[in-house]
């Protein structure tokens, strides 16, 4: 399979169809990003890189970082964390407050904001300097020092984090939050404000395509069994209330972020990072989803 030709075909078809959305503006700094940016990077399990468009330009990874933070605590899930976070698709927007109230402070899954806040709370209990640990971990997964926290995006989101603050206090009211709300929020917003390019992002989740072993870190990141479970969560919950549609159209485990990025994996073959900032009303990148749909159509296989 000529991956370079494949992603170039996909890139050109998406460019000429030119589906449009709207750049996220509830984090004001993200609204400044050029909506026309578009890049794709595919990395295979030998470490070969195939790229097209703006694939080397760093962008705000936002909620894609929830895959990395989940991985950092995956091993304590069996004992403790599964009682604090569920593994069901939410069918609701990623920042829903109503759902958390109905479900008595146990978030539906680790990828909606409430669930990710519980994960970041667990990391805050575990580490003195959680954000340094998260950065170190993602750099290790990518095989280089590539993570940079964009201070303007961080400050911009912190100034507008009323909903995430409300979620954190709801969690606390249900005894599902152990640290100070402002400390955990700062760490959460910092890992969301990390910037990486499509290649480094694809490299950073390559272990999920490779039974838990990272060829960049040169070690097992999680067991094969956890890798399968994280992939199952990405497939069922990675796109919030659009997870069903992403599974239907693309058929790969993936995770989106409101910076317009999508990271996805094809088990035992490759990982892929796609970036285009304009989003649909569910907060997922319009061009990235179309690109991945074309990609699996052309490949004639997905998970299914
Ligand atoms: N930092 C964003 C938020 O908490 C992440 C959301 C996303 O990427 N879906 O709202």
PDB file of C-alpha atoms in Angstrom, residues 96-260:
ATOM      1  CA  UNK A  96     -22.830  18.575  29.669  1.00  0.00           C
ATOM      2  CA  UNK A  97     -23.629  19.507  33.251  1.00  0.00           C
ATOM      3  CA  UNK A  98     -27.124  17.980  33.297  1.00  0.00           C
ATOM      4  CA  UNK A  99     -25.832  14.451  32.684  1.00  0.00           C
ATOM      5  CA  UNK A 100     -23.440  14.613  35.621  1.00  0.00           C
ATOM      6  CA  UNK A 101     -26.266  15.750  37.896  1.00  0.00           C
ATOM      7  CA  UNK A 102     -28.523  12.899  36.742  1.00  0.00           C
ATOM      8  CA  UNK A 103     -25.806  10.319  37.222  1.00  0.00           C
ATOM      9  CA  UNK A 104     -24.849  11.438  40.701  1.00  0.00           C
ATOM     10  CA  UNK A 105     -21.316  12.557  40.014  1.00  0.00           C
ATOM     11  CA  UNK A 106     -20.050   9.484  38.144  1.00  0.00           C
ATOM     12  CA  UNK A 107     -19.103  10.678  34.627  1.00  0.00           C
ATOM     13  CA  UNK A 108     -20.241   8.508  31.720  1.00  0.00           C
ATOM     14  CA  UNK A 109     -16.733   8.035  30.344  1.00  0.00           C
ATOM     15  CA  UNK A 110     -13.165   9.380  30.644  1.00  0.00           C
ATOM     16  CA  UNK A 111     -13.352  11.509  27.469  1.00  0.00           C
ATOM     17  CA  UNK A 112     -16.220  13.867  28.291  1.00  0.00           C
ATOM     18  CA  UNK A 113     -14.935  16.809  30.328  1.00  0.00           C
ATOM     19  CA  UNK A 114     -16.315  15.542  33.653  1.00  0.00           C
ATOM     20  CA  UNK A 115     -14.564  12.180  33.175  1.00  0.00           C
ATOM     21  CA  UNK A 116     -11.313  13.802  32.085  1.00  0.00           C
ATOM     22  CA  UNK A 117     -11.432  16.036  35.174  1.00  0.00           C
ATOM     23  CA  UNK A 118     -11.618  12.919  37.372  1.00  0.00           C
ATOM     24  CA  UNK A 119      -8.587  11.502  35.541  1.00  0.00           C
ATOM     25  CA  UNK A 120      -6.674  14.768  36.020  1.00  0.00           C
ATOM     26  CA  UNK A 121      -7.722  14.761  39.682  1.00  0.00           C
ATOM     27  CA  UNK A 122      -6.231  11.246  40.006  1.00  0.00           C
ATOM     28  CA  UNK A 123      -3.005  12.474  38.366  1.00  0.00           C
ATOM     29  CA  UNK A 124      -2.938  15.432  40.756  1.00  0.00           C
ATOM     30  CA  UNK A 125      -3.108  13.017  43.712  1.00  0.00           C
ATOM     31  CA  UNK A 126      -0.347  10.896  42.211  1.00  0.00           C
ATOM     32  CA  UNK A 127       2.228  13.526  41.189  1.00  0.00           C
ATOM     33  CA  UNK A 128       3.645  16.675  42.805  1.00  0.00           C
ATOM     34  CA  UNK A 129       3.930  18.330  39.397  1.00  0.00           C
ATOM     35  CA  UNK A 130       1.337  16.574  37.212  1.00  0.00           C
ATOM     36  CA  UNK A 131       1.695  18.858  34.194  1.00  0.00           C
ATOM     37  CA  UNK A 132       5.457  18.222  34.047  1.00  0.00           C
ATOM     38  CA  UNK A 133       4.748  14.471  34.214  1.00  0.00           C
ATOM     39  CA  UNK A 134       2.116  14.661  31.458  1.00  0.00           C
ATOM     40  CA  UNK A 135       4.481  16.633  29.187  1.00  0.00           C
ATOM     41  CA  UNK A 136       7.322  14.209  29.889  1.00  0.00           C
ATOM     42  CA  UNK A 137       5.074  11.250  29.116  1.00  0.00           C
ATOM     43  CA  UNK A 138       3.815  12.639  25.794  1.00  0.00           C
ATOM     44  CA  UNK A 139       7.365  13.584  24.755  1.00  0.00           C
ATOM     45  CA  UNK A 140       8.476  10.050  25.548  1.00  0.00           C
ATOM     46  CA  UNK A 141       5.613   8.589  23.501  1.00  0.00           C
ATOM     47  CA  UNK A 142       6.523  10.799  20.534  1.00  0.00           C
ATOM     48  CA  UNK A 143      10.230  10.037  20.811  1.00  0.00           C
ATOM     49  CA  UNK A 144      11.205  13.691  21.065  1.00  0.00           C
ATOM     50  CA  UNK A 145      10.719  16.948  22.981  1.00  0.00           C
ATOM     51  CA  UNK A 146       7.771  18.149  20.980  1.00  0.00           C
ATOM     52  CA  UNK A 147       5.165  19.288  23.491  1.00  0.00           C
ATOM     53  CA  UNK A 148       4.781  23.008  24.062  1.00  0.00           C
ATOM     54  CA  UNK A 149       2.074  24.516  26.230  1.00  0.00           C
ATOM     55  CA  UNK A 150       0.593  27.583  24.571  1.00  0.00           C
ATOM     56  CA  UNK A 151       0.317  30.085  27.416  1.00  0.00           C
ATOM     57  CA  UNK A 152      -2.182  32.326  25.586  1.00  0.00           C
ATOM     58  CA  UNK A 153      -4.553  29.409  24.944  1.00  0.00           C
ATOM     59  CA  UNK A 154      -4.130  28.284  28.559  1.00  0.00           C
ATOM     60  CA  UNK A 155      -4.907  31.758  29.965  1.00  0.00           C
ATOM     61  CA  UNK A 156      -7.749  32.225  27.513  1.00  0.00           C
ATOM     62  CA  UNK A 157      -9.449  28.976  28.556  1.00  0.00           C
ATOM     63  CA  UNK A 158      -8.809  29.550  32.269  1.00  0.00           C
ATOM     64  CA  UNK A 159     -10.612  32.891  32.024  1.00  0.00           C
ATOM     65  CA  UNK A 160     -13.609  31.150  30.485  1.00  0.00           C
ATOM     66  CA  UNK A 161     -13.793  27.906  32.439  1.00  0.00           C
ATOM     67  CA  UNK A 162     -17.125  28.432  34.141  1.00  0.00           C
ATOM     68  CA  UNK A 163     -18.565  25.132  32.849  1.00  0.00           C
ATOM     69  CA  UNK A 164     -15.520  23.037  33.737  1.00  0.00           C
ATOM     70  CA  UNK A 165     -15.409  24.705  37.160  1.00  0.00           C
ATOM     71  CA  UNK A 166     -19.081  23.856  37.648  1.00  0.00           C
ATOM     72  CA  UNK A 167     -18.417  20.230  36.650  1.00  0.00           C
ATOM     73  CA  UNK A 168     -15.524  20.030  39.114  1.00  0.00           C
ATOM     74  CA  UNK A 169     -17.721  21.329  41.975  1.00  0.00           C
ATOM     75  CA  UNK A 170     -20.486  18.851  41.053  1.00  0.00           C
ATOM     76  CA  UNK A 171     -17.890  16.078  41.230  1.00  0.00           C
ATOM     77  CA  UNK A 172     -16.728  17.378  44.598  1.00  0.00           C
ATOM     78  CA  UNK A 173     -20.298  17.514  45.882  1.00  0.00           C
ATOM     79  CA  UNK A 174     -20.515  13.797  45.053  1.00  0.00           C
ATOM     80  CA  UNK A 175     -17.168  13.024  46.751  1.00  0.00           C
ATOM     81  CA  UNK A 176     -15.630  12.179  43.399  1.00  0.00           C
ATOM     82  CA  UNK A 177     -12.911  14.834  43.438  1.00  0.00           C
ATOM     83  CA  UNK A 178     -10.055  14.862  45.945  1.00  0.00           C
ATOM     84  CA  UNK A 179      -7.933  17.908  45.182  1.00  0.00           C
ATOM     85  CA  UNK A 180      -8.453  21.642  45.017  1.00  0.00           C
ATOM     86  CA  UNK A 181     -10.682  22.562  42.073  1.00  0.00           C
ATOM     87  CA  UNK A 182      -8.374  25.351  40.886  1.00  0.00           C
ATOM     88  CA  UNK A 183      -5.277  23.108  40.939  1.00  0.00           C
ATOM     89  CA  UNK A 184      -6.904  20.373  38.887  1.00  0.00           C
ATOM     90  CA  UNK A 185      -8.468  22.854  36.468  1.00  0.00           C
ATOM     91  CA  UNK A 186      -5.115  24.494  35.849  1.00  0.00           C
ATOM     92  CA  UNK A 187      -3.551  21.113  35.046  1.00  0.00           C
ATOM     93  CA  UNK A 188      -6.504  20.097  32.869  1.00  0.00           C
ATOM     94  CA  UNK A 189      -6.447  23.347  30.907  1.00  0.00           C
ATOM     95  CA  UNK A 190      -2.651  23.095  30.570  1.00  0.00           C
ATOM     96  CA  UNK A 191      -2.759  19.632  29.026  1.00  0.00           C
ATOM     97  CA  UNK A 192      -5.543  20.785  26.698  1.00  0.00           C
ATOM     98  CA  UNK A 193      -3.360  23.788  25.695  1.00  0.00           C
ATOM     99  CA  UNK A 194      -0.517  21.549  24.540  1.00  0.00           C
ATOM    100  CA  UNK A 195       0.527  22.015  20.939  1.00  0.00           C
ATOM    101  CA  UNK A 196       1.855  19.308  18.646  1.00  0.00           C
ATOM    102  CA  UNK A 197       1.922  18.725  14.902  1.00  0.00           C
ATOM    103  CA  UNK A 198       0.132  15.868  13.127  1.00  0.00           C
ATOM    104  CA  UNK A 199       3.289  13.719  12.916  1.00  0.00           C
ATOM    105  CA  UNK A 200       4.160  13.957  16.607  1.00  0.00           C
ATOM    106  CA  UNK A 201       0.545  13.393  17.552  1.00  0.00           C
ATOM    107  CA  UNK A 202       0.365  10.264  15.386  1.00  0.00           C
ATOM    108  CA  UNK A 203       3.643   9.029  16.890  1.00  0.00           C
ATOM    109  CA  UNK A 204       2.345   9.679  20.402  1.00  0.00           C
ATOM    110  CA  UNK A 205      -0.591   7.273  19.987  1.00  0.00           C
ATOM    111  CA  UNK A 206       1.250   4.703  17.886  1.00  0.00           C
ATOM    112  CA  UNK A 207       1.421   2.310  20.886  1.00  0.00           C
ATOM    113  CA  UNK A 208      -2.361   1.936  20.629  1.00  0.00           C
ATOM    114  CA  UNK A 209      -1.946   0.510  17.112  1.00  0.00           C
ATOM    115  CA  UNK A 210       0.842  -1.742  18.366  1.00  0.00           C
ATOM    116  CA  UNK A 211      -0.662  -3.731  21.267  1.00  0.00           C
ATOM    117  CA  UNK A 212       0.565  -1.189  23.824  1.00  0.00           C
ATOM    118  CA  UNK A 213       4.256  -1.144  22.791  1.00  0.00           C
ATOM    119  CA  UNK A 214       5.764   2.192  21.685  1.00  0.00           C
ATOM    120  CA  UNK A 215       8.561   1.976  19.129  1.00  0.00           C
ATOM    121  CA  UNK A 216       9.546   5.549  20.098  1.00  0.00           C
ATOM    122  CA  UNK A 217       9.683   5.050  23.866  1.00  0.00           C
ATOM    123  CA  UNK A 218      11.009   1.532  23.221  1.00  0.00           C
ATOM    124  CA  UNK A 219       8.897   0.029  25.967  1.00  0.00           C
ATOM    125  CA  UNK A 220       5.464  -1.370  26.711  1.00  0.00           C
ATOM    126  CA  UNK A 221       3.313   1.636  27.646  1.00  0.00           C
ATOM    127  CA  UNK A 222       0.275  -0.422  28.589  1.00  0.00           C
ATOM    128  CA  UNK A 223      -0.471  -4.123  28.297  1.00  0.00           C
ATOM    129  CA  UNK A 224      -2.099  -5.432  25.144  1.00  0.00           C
ATOM    130  CA  UNK A 225      -5.308  -5.821  27.131  1.00  0.00           C
ATOM    131  CA  UNK A 226      -5.348  -2.126  28.195  1.00  0.00           C
ATOM    132  CA  UNK A 227      -4.486  -1.010  24.675  1.00  0.00           C
ATOM    133  CA  UNK A 228      -7.588  -2.837  23.439  1.00  0.00           C
ATOM    134  CA  UNK A 229      -9.712  -1.231  26.156  1.00  0.00           C
ATOM    135  CA  UNK A 230      -8.477   2.296  25.435  1.00  0.00           C
ATOM    136  CA  UNK A 231      -9.205   1.680  21.749  1.00  0.00           C
ATOM    137  CA  UNK A 232     -12.715   0.486  22.625  1.00  0.00           C
ATOM    138  CA  UNK A 233     -13.271   3.693  24.594  1.00  0.00           C
ATOM    139  CA  UNK A 234     -12.016   5.821  21.703  1.00  0.00           C
ATOM    140  CA  UNK A 235     -14.343   4.034  19.293  1.00  0.00           C
ATOM    141  CA  UNK A 236     -17.412   4.344  21.520  1.00  0.00           C
ATOM    142  CA  UNK A 237     -16.748   7.690  23.257  1.00  0.00           C
ATOM    143  CA  UNK A 238     -13.969   9.552  21.403  1.00  0.00           C
ATOM    144  CA  UNK A 239     -16.332  11.853  19.499  1.00  0.00           C
ATOM    145  CA  UNK A 240     -18.878  12.481  22.266  1.00  0.00           C
ATOM    146  CA  UNK A 241     -22.408  12.626  20.859  1.00  0.00           C
ATOM    147  CA  UNK A 242     -21.034  11.965  17.374  1.00  0.00           C
ATOM    148  CA  UNK A 243     -19.206   8.743  18.308  1.00  0.00           C
ATOM    149  CA  UNK A 244     -21.777   6.558  16.568  1.00  0.00           C
ATOM    150  CA  UNK A 245     -21.518   8.578  13.383  1.00  0.00           C
ATOM    151  CA  UNK A 246     -17.706   8.467  13.428  1.00  0.00           C
ATOM    152  CA  UNK A 247     -17.789   4.683  13.915  1.00  0.00           C
ATOM    153  CA  UNK A 248     -20.314   4.409  11.087  1.00  0.00           C
ATOM    154  CA  UNK A 249     -18.470   6.650   8.649  1.00  0.00           C
ATOM    155  CA  UNK A 250     -14.831   5.875   9.547  1.00  0.00           C
ATOM    156  CA  UNK A 251     -14.788   2.725  11.692  1.00  0.00           C
ATOM    157  CA  UNK A 252     -11.559   3.420  13.588  1.00  0.00           C
ATOM    158  CA  UNK A 253     -10.810   4.204  17.239  1.00  0.00           C
ATOM    159  CA  UNK A 254     -10.194   7.952  17.306  1.00  0.00           C
ATOM    160  CA  UNK A 255     -10.217  11.044  19.469  1.00  0.00           C
ATOM    161  CA  UNK A 256     -11.063  14.608  18.532  1.00  0.00           C
ATOM    162  CA  UNK A 257     -10.227  17.976  20.061  1.00  0.00           C
ATOM    163  CA  UNK A 258     -11.787  21.417  19.632  1.00  0.00           C
ATOM    164  CA  UNK A 259      -8.496  22.645  18.177  1.00  0.00           C
ATOM    165  CA  UNK A 260      -9.622  20.713  15.068  1.00  0.00           C
TER     166      UNK A 260
END
